[in-house]
Amino acid sequence: MDDVVGRLQQVVELLAVSQLDCVNEWDHQTMLRAFEWAQYCEQVHARSHANPALRSALESRLHDTNQRLRETLPSYSPVMLSELAQCQHKLLVNLLRNPSSPSSIIHVFPIDRITGEQRGLDMDQTPVITGKSALKMLCCSSDWTSYSGLQVETEVRGKLLKRHLKTILTQRGNENSARILLDSILHDSAGKTENLYDVMAAALLASDDDTNNLSRDVILGWLQSHDGCLSKLCRSLSPRLCCVLSRESVTFQRAYCDVLRRWANSLDYDVMQSAWVPTCSITSEKTVTFNVLFDRFRALLNSGSPVKEETETKLAELKVESGDFDVKGISVWTDLILQLKV
């Protein structure tokens, strides 16, 4: 038992090291070995459920190790025993958040390899090949844009994000782990969320064999559960790109229309200006104007079926809900519809 407990201590120390600058010295084999140790830790954690003595010893050693690492590393966050059930995921998140991580993390893409082993399948080389090809492409042309208008680098990052989310979600009950990953990405954006929302959009647009669209639903659910995130994403993306997303996902289309509805409700009619202006008390929506709403609804109406027809139906419903007026200056929806018909 002492050997097992000692190895767990080494894995916890490994998790701490994965957040330091020294990881830039890790080569291909070191990266693979790190994930093998993390996988071993998960197996030990699983065994501890049926072995109270082992679990008690693990908890005691983990407490001592956390205390020692806190004294050594001021920024260290203690590891809970329950977190070791997904030690590989925690290690990968640490490395992805560490700017000093070597490029081998992309070359190896260990999470796909490990998942394949757990299922008794041969290693799928596709993620490795895709990662290497993407790196070569980015080195040659980092300023290319795709058909959607996103930077190619952003599109690749979005595909990698969606692939990783899909890998996490292959195991039941891992939705919370997926949300934790998205939380960490938001935290690391340090307030500079423009690129973050572009990557989120690229992940939503990324095509794969995920017939259930579970990863897309998790991203949308996460955006909607974080106050203002979906609104900020829609505002940071062009009307055209929001239309592309609306064509790809009915769920996004409905969420987008709800965002537009909230934007419209933040406008008041100014009699002196004979125009709809932002409500001063709603600072979060102060940059939204009537012209912004007009441009976005016009783009939706020009998107073709079925988005066009569904948008027309939604506008008619909102007009009725606001009183079904036919004269200007009373309902923002009436004025929008009249302007869109010009």
mmCIF file of N, CA and C in Angstrom, residues 211-337:
data_model
loop_
_atom_site.group_PDB
_atom_site.id
_atom_site.type_symbol
_atom_site.label_atom_id
_atom_site.label_comp_id
_atom_site.label_asym_id
_atom_site.label_seq_id
_atom_site.Cartn_x
_atom_site.Cartn_y
_atom_site.Cartn_z
ATOM 1 N N THR A 211 -23.539 12.997 -34.234
ATOM 2 C CA THR A 211 -24.910 13.098 -34.723
ATOM 3 C C THR A 211 -25.856 13.679 -33.681
ATOM 4 N N ASN A 212 -25.519 13.519 -32.410
ATOM 5 C CA ASN A 212 -26.383 14.050 -31.356
ATOM 6 C C ASN A 212 -26.090 15.513 -31.035
ATOM 7 N N ASN A 213 -25.018 16.047 -31.617
ATOM 8 C CA ASN A 213 -24.641 17.448 -31.386
ATOM 9 C C ASN A 213 -24.523 17.768 -29.895
ATOM 10 N N LEU A 214 -24.051 16.797 -29.112
ATOM 11 C CA LEU A 214 -23.969 16.994 -27.669
ATOM 12 C C LEU A 214 -22.981 18.093 -27.309
ATOM 13 N N SER A 215 -21.825 18.109 -27.980
ATOM 14 C CA SER A 215 -20.827 19.134 -27.668
ATOM 15 C C SER A 215 -21.346 20.526 -28.016
ATOM 16 N N ARG A 216 -22.078 20.635 -29.124
ATOM 17 C CA ARG A 216 -22.669 21.929 -29.496
ATOM 18 C C ARG A 216 -23.692 22.373 -28.454
ATOM 19 N N ASP A 217 -24.507 21.434 -27.995
ATOM 20 C CA ASP A 217 -25.520 21.769 -26.990
ATOM 21 C C ASP A 217 -24.875 22.207 -25.681
ATOM 22 N N VAL A 218 -23.752 21.566 -25.323
ATOM 23 C CA VAL A 218 -23.053 21.936 -24.088
ATOM 24 C C VAL A 218 -22.514 23.358 -24.196
ATOM 25 N N ILE A 219 -21.935 23.702 -25.358
ATOM 26 C CA ILE A 219 -21.405 25.053 -25.555
ATOM 27 C C ILE A 219 -22.528 26.085 -25.464
ATOM 28 N N LEU A 220 -23.637 25.815 -26.156
ATOM 29 C CA LEU A 220 -24.757 26.757 -26.127
ATOM 30 C C LEU A 220 -25.344 26.874 -24.721
ATOM 31 N N GLY A 221 -25.481 25.732 -24.041
ATOM 32 C CA GLY A 221 -25.996 25.756 -22.678
ATOM 33 C C GLY A 221 -25.091 26.540 -21.748
ATOM 34 N N TRP A 222 -23.774 26.371 -21.941
ATOM 35 C CA TRP A 222 -22.808 27.106 -21.118
ATOM 36 C C TRP A 222 -22.911 28.600 -21.388
ATOM 37 N N LEU A 223 -23.021 28.989 -22.650
ATOM 38 C CA LEU A 223 -23.138 30.404 -22.998
ATOM 39 C C LEU A 223 -24.391 31.020 -22.379
ATOM 40 N N GLN A 224 -25.497 30.270 -22.418
ATOM 41 C CA GLN A 224 -26.755 30.795 -21.894
ATOM 42 C C GLN A 224 -26.766 30.856 -20.369
ATOM 43 N N SER A 225 -25.991 29.985 -19.722
ATOM 44 C CA SER A 225 -25.983 29.947 -18.257
ATOM 45 C C SER A 225 -25.067 30.997 -17.646
ATOM 46 N N HIS A 226 -24.208 31.601 -18.445
ATOM 47 C CA HIS A 226 -23.310 32.643 -17.949
ATOM 48 C C HIS A 226 -23.862 34.004 -18.371
ATOM 49 N N ASP A 227 -24.171 34.809 -17.391
ATOM 50 C CA ASP A 227 -24.855 36.076 -17.617
ATOM 51 C C ASP A 227 -24.161 36.929 -18.676
ATOM 52 N N GLY A 228 -24.887 37.181 -19.758
ATOM 53 C CA GLY A 228 -24.388 38.075 -20.793
ATOM 54 C C GLY A 228 -23.467 37.443 -21.815
ATOM 55 N N CYS A 229 -23.035 36.192 -21.600
ATOM 56 C CA CYS A 229 -22.048 35.600 -22.513
ATOM 57 C C CYS A 229 -22.606 35.414 -23.921
ATOM 58 N N LEU A 230 -23.826 34.891 -24.019
ATOM 59 C CA LEU A 230 -24.398 34.672 -25.344
ATOM 60 C C LEU A 230 -24.627 36.000 -26.048
ATOM 61 N N SER A 231 -25.080 37.004 -25.312
ATOM 62 C CA SER A 231 -25.283 38.331 -25.890
ATOM 63 C C SER A 231 -23.968 38.912 -26.392
ATOM 64 N N LYS A 232 -22.904 38.746 -25.604
ATOM 65 C CA LYS A 232 -21.593 39.258 -26.007
ATOM 66 C C LYS A 232 -21.060 38.511 -27.220
ATOM 67 N N LEU A 233 -21.300 37.198 -27.264
ATOM 68 C CA LEU A 233 -20.869 36.425 -28.428
ATOM 69 C C LEU A 233 -21.564 36.928 -29.687
ATOM 70 N N CYS A 234 -22.882 37.089 -29.608
ATOM 71 C CA CYS A 234 -23.640 37.543 -30.779
ATOM 72 C C CYS A 234 -23.196 38.935 -31.213
ATOM 73 N N ARG A 235 -22.907 39.800 -30.237
ATOM 74 C CA ARG A 235 -22.503 41.162 -30.569
ATOM 75 C C ARG A 235 -21.117 41.195 -31.211
ATOM 76 N N SER A 236 -20.245 40.270 -30.787
ATOM 77 C CA SER A 236 -18.879 40.273 -31.316
ATOM 78 C C SER A 236 -18.796 39.650 -32.705
ATOM 79 N N LEU A 237 -19.805 38.862 -33.079
ATOM 80 C CA LEU A 237 -19.807 38.214 -34.386
ATOM 81 C C LEU A 237 -20.614 39.039 -35.382
ATOM 82 N N SER A 238 -20.226 38.963 -36.625
ATOM 83 C CA SER A 238 -20.924 39.708 -37.672
ATOM 84 C C SER A 238 -22.321 39.136 -37.882
ATOM 85 N N PRO A 239 -23.256 39.944 -38.424
ATOM 86 C CA PRO A 239 -24.585 39.416 -38.740
ATOM 87 C C PRO A 239 -24.516 38.200 -39.657
ATOM 88 N N ARG A 240 -23.579 38.214 -40.600
ATOM 89 C CA ARG A 240 -23.453 37.088 -41.529
ATOM 90 C C ARG A 240 -23.079 35.806 -40.807
ATOM 91 N N LEU A 241 -22.121 35.901 -39.872
ATOM 92 C CA LEU A 241 -21.687 34.707 -39.164
ATOM 93 C C LEU A 241 -22.790 34.185 -38.247
ATOM 94 N N CYS A 242 -23.542 35.086 -37.631
ATOM 95 C CA CYS A 242 -24.677 34.652 -36.814
ATOM 96 C C CYS A 242 -25.728 33.951 -37.669
ATOM 97 N N CYS A 243 -25.864 34.378 -38.909
ATOM 98 C CA CYS A 243 -26.792 33.713 -39.825
ATOM 99 C C CYS A 243 -26.292 32.318 -40.189
ATOM 100 N N VAL A 244 -24.985 32.193 -40.389
ATOM 101 C CA VAL A 244 -24.403 30.877 -40.673
ATOM 102 C C VAL A 244 -24.686 29.929 -39.511
ATOM 103 N N LEU A 245 -24.465 30.402 -38.288
ATOM 104 C CA LEU A 245 -24.737 29.586 -37.108
ATOM 105 C C LEU A 245 -26.221 29.252 -36.993
ATOM 106 N N SER A 246 -27.081 30.189 -37.365
ATOM 107 C CA SER A 246 -28.526 29.955 -37.308
ATOM 108 C C SER A 246 -28.943 28.877 -38.290
ATOM 109 N N ARG A 247 -28.310 28.851 -39.456
ATOM 110 C CA ARG A 247 -28.616 27.797 -40.430
ATOM 111 C C ARG A 247 -28.124 26.440 -39.949
ATOM 112 N N GLU A 248 -27.008 26.434 -39.215
ATOM 113 C CA GLU A 248 -26.420 25.180 -38.755
ATOM 114 C C GLU A 248 -27.160 24.604 -37.545
ATOM 115 N N SER A 249 -27.756 25.458 -36.727
ATOM 116 C CA SER A 249 -28.348 25.001 -35.466
ATOM 117 C C SER A 249 -29.647 25.736 -35.171
ATOM 118 N N VAL A 250 -30.734 24.977 -35.080
ATOM 119 C CA VAL A 250 -32.020 25.569 -34.713
ATOM 120 C C VAL A 250 -31.960 26.120 -33.290
ATOM 121 N N THR A 251 -31.229 25.419 -32.422
ATOM 122 C CA THR A 251 -31.089 25.870 -31.032
ATOM 123 C C THR A 251 -30.424 27.233 -30.973
ATOM 124 N N PHE A 252 -29.354 27.405 -31.769
ATOM 125 C CA PHE A 252 -28.691 28.711 -31.782
ATOM 126 C C PHE A 252 -29.614 29.769 -32.370
ATOM 127 N N GLN A 253 -30.330 29.427 -33.432
ATOM 128 C CA GLN A 253 -31.216 30.401 -34.059
ATOM 129 C C GLN A 253 -32.234 30.941 -33.057
ATOM 130 N N ARG A 254 -32.823 30.046 -32.275
ATOM 131 C CA ARG A 254 -33.815 30.478 -31.292
ATOM 132 C C ARG A 254 -33.168 31.329 -30.200
ATOM 133 N N ALA A 255 -31.980 30.908 -29.761
ATOM 134 C CA ALA A 255 -31.270 31.674 -28.730
ATOM 135 C C ALA A 255 -30.873 33.050 -29.260
ATOM 136 N N TYR A 256 -30.452 33.102 -30.523
ATOM 137 C CA TYR A 256 -30.054 34.364 -31.153
ATOM 138 C C TYR A 256 -31.244 35.314 -31.251
ATOM 139 N N CYS A 257 -32.397 34.790 -31.659
ATOM 140 C CA CYS A 257 -33.597 35.626 -31.742
ATOM 141 C C CYS A 257 -33.996 36.151 -30.369
ATOM 142 N N ASP A 258 -33.780 35.339 -29.337
ATOM 143 C CA ASP A 258 -34.087 35.795 -27.979
ATOM 144 C C ASP A 258 -33.148 36.922 -27.561
ATOM 145 N N VAL A 259 -31.878 36.827 -27.981
ATOM 146 C CA VAL A 259 -30.922 37.908 -27.710
ATOM 147 C C VAL A 259 -31.366 39.186 -28.417
ATOM 148 N N LEU A 260 -31.769 39.064 -29.676
ATOM 149 C CA LEU A 260 -32.234 40.234 -30.424
ATOM 150 C C LEU A 260 -33.476 40.841 -29.769
ATOM 151 N N ARG A 261 -34.333 39.981 -29.236
ATOM 152 C CA ARG A 261 -35.530 40.482 -28.546
ATOM 153 C C ARG A 261 -35.141 41.314 -27.321
ATOM 154 N N ARG A 262 -34.160 40.826 -26.556
ATOM 155 C CA ARG A 262 -33.717 41.580 -25.376
ATOM 156 C C ARG A 262 -33.064 42.897 -25.786
ATOM 157 N N TRP A 263 -32.309 42.860 -26.883
ATOM 158 C CA TRP A 263 -31.713 44.111 -27.366
ATOM 159 C C TRP A 263 -32.802 45.129 -27.716
ATOM 160 N N ALA A 264 -33.840 44.645 -28.396
ATOM 161 C CA ALA A 264 -34.927 45.551 -28.800
ATOM 162 C C ALA A 264 -35.643 46.127 -27.586
ATOM 163 N N ASN A 265 -35.804 45.299 -26.552
ATOM 164 C CA ASN A 265 -36.486 45.765 -25.339
ATOM 165 C C ASN A 265 -35.667 46.787 -24.565
ATOM 166 N N SER A 266 -34.397 46.932 -24.934
ATOM 167 C CA SER A 266 -33.549 47.927 -24.262
ATOM 168 C C SER A 266 -33.638 49.296 -24.938
ATOM 169 N N LEU A 267 -34.489 49.410 -25.959
ATOM 170 C CA LEU A 267 -34.642 50.675 -26.679
ATOM 171 C C LEU A 267 -35.917 51.397 -26.258
ATOM 172 N N ASP A 268 -35.843 52.703 -26.192
ATOM 173 C CA ASP A 268 -37.009 53.557 -25.930
ATOM 174 C C ASP A 268 -37.167 54.543 -27.090
ATOM 175 N N TYR A 269 -38.403 54.927 -27.331
ATOM 176 C CA TYR A 269 -38.645 55.877 -28.425
ATOM 177 C C TYR A 269 -38.460 57.303 -27.917
ATOM 178 N N ASP A 270 -37.574 58.045 -28.590
ATOM 179 C CA ASP A 270 -37.309 59.441 -28.254
ATOM 180 C C ASP A 270 -38.119 60.320 -29.205
ATOM 181 N N VAL A 271 -39.124 60.982 -28.653
ATOM 182 C CA VAL A 271 -40.021 61.796 -29.483
ATOM 183 C C VAL A 271 -39.271 62.946 -30.136
ATOM 184 N N MET A 272 -38.343 63.559 -29.413
ATOM 185 C CA MET A 272 -37.607 64.693 -29.950
ATOM 186 C C MET A 272 -36.751 64.284 -31.150
ATOM 187 N N GLN A 273 -36.176 63.063 -31.086
ATOM 188 C CA GLN A 273 -35.328 62.603 -32.192
ATOM 189 C C GLN A 273 -36.109 61.803 -33.227
ATOM 190 N N SER A 274 -37.349 61.446 -32.865
ATOM 191 C CA SER A 274 -38.162 60.570 -33.721
ATOM 192 C C SER A 274 -37.386 59.296 -34.063
ATOM 193 N N ALA A 275 -36.794 58.711 -33.019
ATOM 194 C CA ALA A 275 -35.966 57.519 -33.231
ATOM 195 C C ALA A 275 -35.932 56.677 -31.961
ATOM 196 N N TRP A 276 -35.637 55.393 -32.142
ATOM 197 C CA TRP A 276 -35.457 54.475 -31.017
ATOM 198 C C TRP A 276 -34.015 54.569 -30.536
ATOM 199 N N VAL A 277 -33.842 54.810 -29.244
ATOM 200 C CA VAL A 277 -32.501 55.006 -28.684
ATOM 201 C C VAL A 277 -32.302 54.068 -27.500
ATOM 202 N N PRO A 278 -31.043 53.740 -27.186
ATOM 203 C CA PRO A 278 -30.770 52.856 -26.045
ATOM 204 C C PRO A 278 -31.245 53.465 -24.736
ATOM 205 N N THR A 279 -31.766 52.612 -23.855
ATOM 206 C CA THR A 279 -32.178 53.051 -22.529
ATOM 207 C C THR A 279 -30.948 53.319 -21.686
ATOM 208 N N CYS A 280 -30.857 54.501 -21.125
ATOM 209 C CA CYS A 280 -29.655 54.885 -20.369
ATOM 210 C C CYS A 280 -29.409 53.983 -19.179
ATOM 211 N N SER A 281 -30.465 53.452 -18.569
ATOM 212 C CA SER A 281 -30.306 52.651 -17.352
ATOM 213 C C SER A 281 -29.780 51.257 -17.641
ATOM 214 N N ILE A 282 -29.832 50.826 -18.889
ATOM 215 C CA ILE A 282 -29.377 49.478 -19.235
ATOM 216 C C ILE A 282 -28.014 49.599 -19.891
ATOM 217 N N THR A 283 -26.997 49.687 -19.076
ATOM 218 C CA THR A 283 -25.647 49.935 -19.583
ATOM 219 C C THR A 283 -25.099 48.757 -20.359
ATOM 220 N N SER A 284 -25.547 47.518 -20.019
ATOM 221 C CA SER A 284 -25.007 46.344 -20.701
ATOM 222 C C SER A 284 -25.405 46.299 -22.162
ATOM 223 N N GLU A 285 -26.480 47.030 -22.522
ATOM 224 C CA GLU A 285 -26.938 47.014 -23.900
ATOM 225 C C GLU A 285 -26.794 48.388 -24.565
ATOM 226 N N LYS A 286 -25.959 49.264 -23.996
ATOM 227 C CA LYS A 286 -25.919 50.645 -24.458
ATOM 228 C C LYS A 286 -25.381 50.779 -25.879
ATOM 229 N N THR A 287 -24.628 49.791 -26.363
ATOM 230 C CA THR A 287 -24.067 49.903 -27.706
ATOM 231 C C THR A 287 -25.026 49.399 -28.778
ATOM 232 N N VAL A 288 -26.157 48.822 -28.371
ATOM 233 C CA VAL A 288 -27.118 48.301 -29.339
ATOM 234 C C VAL A 288 -28.027 49.435 -29.806
ATOM 235 N N THR A 289 -28.134 49.589 -31.100
ATOM 236 C CA THR A 289 -28.976 50.634 -31.679
ATOM 237 C C THR A 289 -30.047 50.011 -32.568
ATOM 238 N N PHE A 290 -30.988 50.837 -32.965
ATOM 239 C CA PHE A 290 -32.037 50.374 -33.871
ATOM 240 C C PHE A 290 -31.426 49.900 -35.186
ATOM 241 N N ASN A 291 -30.405 50.599 -35.656
ATOM 242 C CA ASN A 291 -29.763 50.203 -36.912
ATOM 243 C C ASN A 291 -29.073 48.847 -36.800
ATOM 244 N N VAL A 292 -28.505 48.562 -35.613
ATOM 245 C CA VAL A 292 -27.887 47.249 -35.390
ATOM 246 C C VAL A 292 -28.943 46.159 -35.501
ATOM 247 N N LEU A 293 -30.083 46.365 -34.850
ATOM 248 C CA LEU A 293 -31.173 45.395 -34.933
ATOM 249 C C LEU A 293 -31.652 45.226 -36.371
ATOM 250 N N PHE A 294 -31.804 46.343 -37.066
ATOM 251 C CA PHE A 294 -32.257 46.296 -38.457
ATOM 252 C C PHE A 294 -31.305 45.466 -39.320
ATOM 253 N N ASP A 295 -30.008 45.712 -39.189
ATOM 254 C CA ASP A 295 -29.020 44.980 -39.990
ATOM 255 C C ASP A 295 -29.061 43.482 -39.704
ATOM 256 N N ARG A 296 -29.235 43.125 -38.449
ATOM 257 C CA ARG A 296 -29.214 41.706 -38.083
ATOM 258 C C ARG A 296 -30.484 40.988 -38.533
ATOM 259 N N PHE A 297 -31.625 41.618 -38.391
ATOM 260 C CA PHE A 297 -32.852 40.988 -38.873
ATOM 261 C C PHE A 297 -32.876 40.933 -40.400
ATOM 262 N N ARG A 298 -32.342 41.948 -41.051
ATOM 263 C CA ARG A 298 -32.275 41.923 -42.516
ATOM 264 C C ARG A 298 -31.404 40.762 -42.983
ATOM 265 N N ALA A 299 -30.292 40.528 -42.281
ATOM 266 C CA ALA A 299 -29.414 39.412 -42.639
ATOM 267 C C ALA A 299 -30.140 38.080 -42.478
ATOM 268 N N LEU A 300 -30.916 37.940 -41.404
ATOM 269 C CA LEU A 300 -31.672 36.701 -41.199
ATOM 270 C C LEU A 300 -32.708 36.498 -42.300
ATOM 271 N N LEU A 301 -33.362 37.573 -42.695
ATOM 272 C CA LEU A 301 -34.382 37.470 -43.743
ATOM 273 C C LEU A 301 -33.771 37.170 -45.105
ATOM 274 N N ASN A 302 -32.499 37.469 -45.274
ATOM 275 C CA ASN A 302 -31.809 37.182 -46.537
ATOM 276 C C ASN A 302 -31.059 35.857 -46.509
ATOM 277 N N SER A 303 -31.274 35.067 -45.457
ATOM 278 C CA SER A 303 -30.522 33.820 -45.284
ATOM 279 C C SER A 303 -31.136 32.635 -46.006
ATOM 280 N N GLY A 304 -32.315 32.818 -46.582
ATOM 281 C CA GLY A 304 -32.957 31.707 -47.267
ATOM 282 C C GLY A 304 -33.743 30.828 -46.312
ATOM 283 N N SER A 305 -34.450 29.855 -46.885
ATOM 284 C CA SER A 305 -35.271 28.942 -46.081
ATOM 285 C C SER A 305 -34.376 27.994 -45.279
ATOM 286 N N PRO A 306 -34.839 27.572 -44.105
ATOM 287 C CA PRO A 306 -36.084 27.975 -43.420
ATOM 288 C C PRO A 306 -35.906 29.174 -42.481
ATOM 289 N N VAL A 307 -34.673 29.704 -42.393
ATOM 290 C CA VAL A 307 -34.411 30.804 -41.459
ATOM 291 C C VAL A 307 -35.279 32.014 -41.793
ATOM 292 N N LYS A 308 -35.441 32.312 -43.078
ATOM 293 C CA LYS A 308 -36.226 33.474 -43.499
ATOM 294 C C LYS A 308 -37.661 33.377 -42.978
ATOM 295 N N GLU A 309 -38.319 32.239 -43.237
ATOM 296 C CA GLU A 309 -39.709 32.076 -42.834
ATOM 297 C C GLU A 309 -39.862 32.081 -41.311
ATOM 298 N N GLU A 310 -38.930 31.442 -40.617
ATOM 299 C CA GLU A 310 -39.009 31.399 -39.153
ATOM 300 C C GLU A 310 -38.794 32.788 -38.548
ATOM 301 N N THR A 311 -37.934 33.587 -39.178
ATOM 302 C CA THR A 311 -37.710 34.953 -38.696
ATOM 303 C C THR A 311 -38.946 35.812 -38.925
ATOM 304 N N GLU A 312 -39.578 35.668 -40.080
ATOM 305 C CA GLU A 312 -40.809 36.411 -40.366
ATOM 306 C C GLU A 312 -41.895 36.063 -39.351
ATOM 307 N N THR A 313 -42.015 34.776 -39.030
ATOM 308 C CA THR A 313 -43.010 34.341 -38.045
ATOM 309 C C THR A 313 -42.715 34.934 -36.670
ATOM 310 N N LYS A 314 -41.437 34.924 -36.292
ATOM 311 C CA LYS A 314 -41.045 35.455 -34.986
ATOM 312 C C LYS A 314 -41.321 36.952 -34.895
ATOM 313 N N LEU A 315 -41.000 37.693 -35.950
ATOM 314 C CA LEU A 315 -41.256 39.136 -35.957
ATOM 315 C C LEU A 315 -42.748 39.431 -35.823
ATOM 316 N N ALA A 316 -43.572 38.655 -36.524
ATOM 317 C CA ALA A 316 -45.022 38.853 -36.449
ATOM 318 C C ALA A 316 -45.530 38.572 -35.037
ATOM 319 N N GLU A 317 -44.994 37.524 -34.396
ATOM 320 C CA GLU A 317 -45.404 37.193 -33.027
ATOM 321 C C GLU A 317 -45.025 38.310 -32.059
ATOM 322 N N LEU A 318 -43.829 38.842 -32.209
ATOM 323 C CA LEU A 318 -43.364 39.907 -31.321
ATOM 324 C C LEU A 318 -44.172 41.187 -31.524
ATOM 325 N N LYS A 319 -44.577 41.444 -32.748
ATOM 326 C CA LYS A 319 -45.416 42.617 -33.033
ATOM 327 C C LYS A 319 -46.769 42.481 -32.337
ATOM 328 N N VAL A 320 -47.341 41.290 -32.392
ATOM 329 C CA VAL A 320 -48.635 41.052 -31.743
ATOM 330 C C VAL A 320 -48.501 41.179 -30.229
ATOM 331 N N GLU A 321 -47.423 40.605 -29.672
ATOM 332 C CA GLU A 321 -47.203 40.655 -28.225
ATOM 333 C C GLU A 321 -47.052 42.091 -27.719
ATOM 334 N N SER A 322 -46.530 42.973 -28.570
ATOM 335 C CA SER A 322 -46.304 44.363 -28.147
ATOM 336 C C SER A 322 -47.510 45.261 -28.409
ATOM 337 N N GLY A 323 -48.630 44.679 -28.839
ATOM 338 C CA GLY A 323 -49.846 45.462 -29.037
ATOM 339 C C GLY A 323 -50.369 45.468 -30.456
ATOM 340 N N ASP A 324 -49.602 44.915 -31.392
ATOM 341 C CA ASP A 324 -50.010 44.803 -32.798
ATOM 342 C C ASP A 324 -50.382 46.161 -33.402
ATOM 343 N N PHE A 325 -49.554 47.163 -33.105
ATOM 344 C CA PHE A 325 -49.793 48.497 -33.660
ATOM 345 C C PHE A 325 -49.312 48.564 -35.108
ATOM 346 N N ASP A 326 -49.929 49.451 -35.876
ATOM 347 C CA ASP A 326 -49.541 49.633 -37.271
ATOM 348 C C ASP A 326 -48.968 51.015 -37.546
ATOM 349 N N VAL A 327 -48.860 51.838 -36.498
ATOM 350 C CA VAL A 327 -48.304 53.177 -36.670
ATOM 351 C C VAL A 327 -46.920 53.237 -36.042
ATOM 352 N N LYS A 328 -46.076 54.108 -36.551
ATOM 353 C CA LYS A 328 -44.697 54.204 -36.084
ATOM 354 C C LYS A 328 -44.602 54.912 -34.729
ATOM 355 N N GLY A 329 -43.521 54.575 -34.010
ATOM 356 C CA GLY A 329 -43.209 55.272 -32.777
ATOM 357 C C GLY A 329 -43.828 54.689 -31.527
ATOM 358 N N ILE A 330 -44.572 53.576 -31.641
ATOM 359 C CA ILE A 330 -45.206 52.969 -30.465
ATOM 360 C C ILE A 330 -44.533 51.647 -30.106
ATOM 361 N N SER A 331 -44.335 50.808 -31.105
ATOM 362 C CA SER A 331 -43.707 49.503 -30.890
ATOM 363 C C SER A 331 -42.456 49.386 -31.754
ATOM 364 N N VAL A 332 -41.353 48.978 -31.136
ATOM 365 C CA VAL A 332 -40.110 48.815 -31.886
ATOM 366 C C VAL A 332 -40.254 47.736 -32.949
ATOM 367 N N TRP A 333 -41.112 46.739 -32.668
ATOM 368 C CA TRP A 333 -41.292 45.654 -33.637
ATOM 369 C C TRP A 333 -42.069 46.129 -34.857
ATOM 370 N N THR A 334 -43.054 46.966 -34.640
ATOM 371 C CA THR A 334 -43.780 47.543 -35.775
ATOM 372 C C THR A 334 -42.837 48.350 -36.657
ATOM 373 N N ASP A 335 -42.005 49.161 -36.026
ATOM 374 C CA ASP A 335 -41.085 50.004 -36.793
ATOM 375 C C ASP A 335 -40.030 49.177 -37.516
ATOM 376 N N LEU A 336 -39.573 48.104 -36.885
ATOM 377 C CA LEU A 336 -38.602 47.226 -37.546
ATOM 378 C C LEU A 336 -39.209 46.576 -38.781
ATOM 379 N N ILE A 337 -40.419 46.047 -38.626
ATOM 380 C CA ILE A 337 -41.082 45.379 -39.751
ATOM 381 C C ILE A 337 -41.329 46.359 -40.892
#
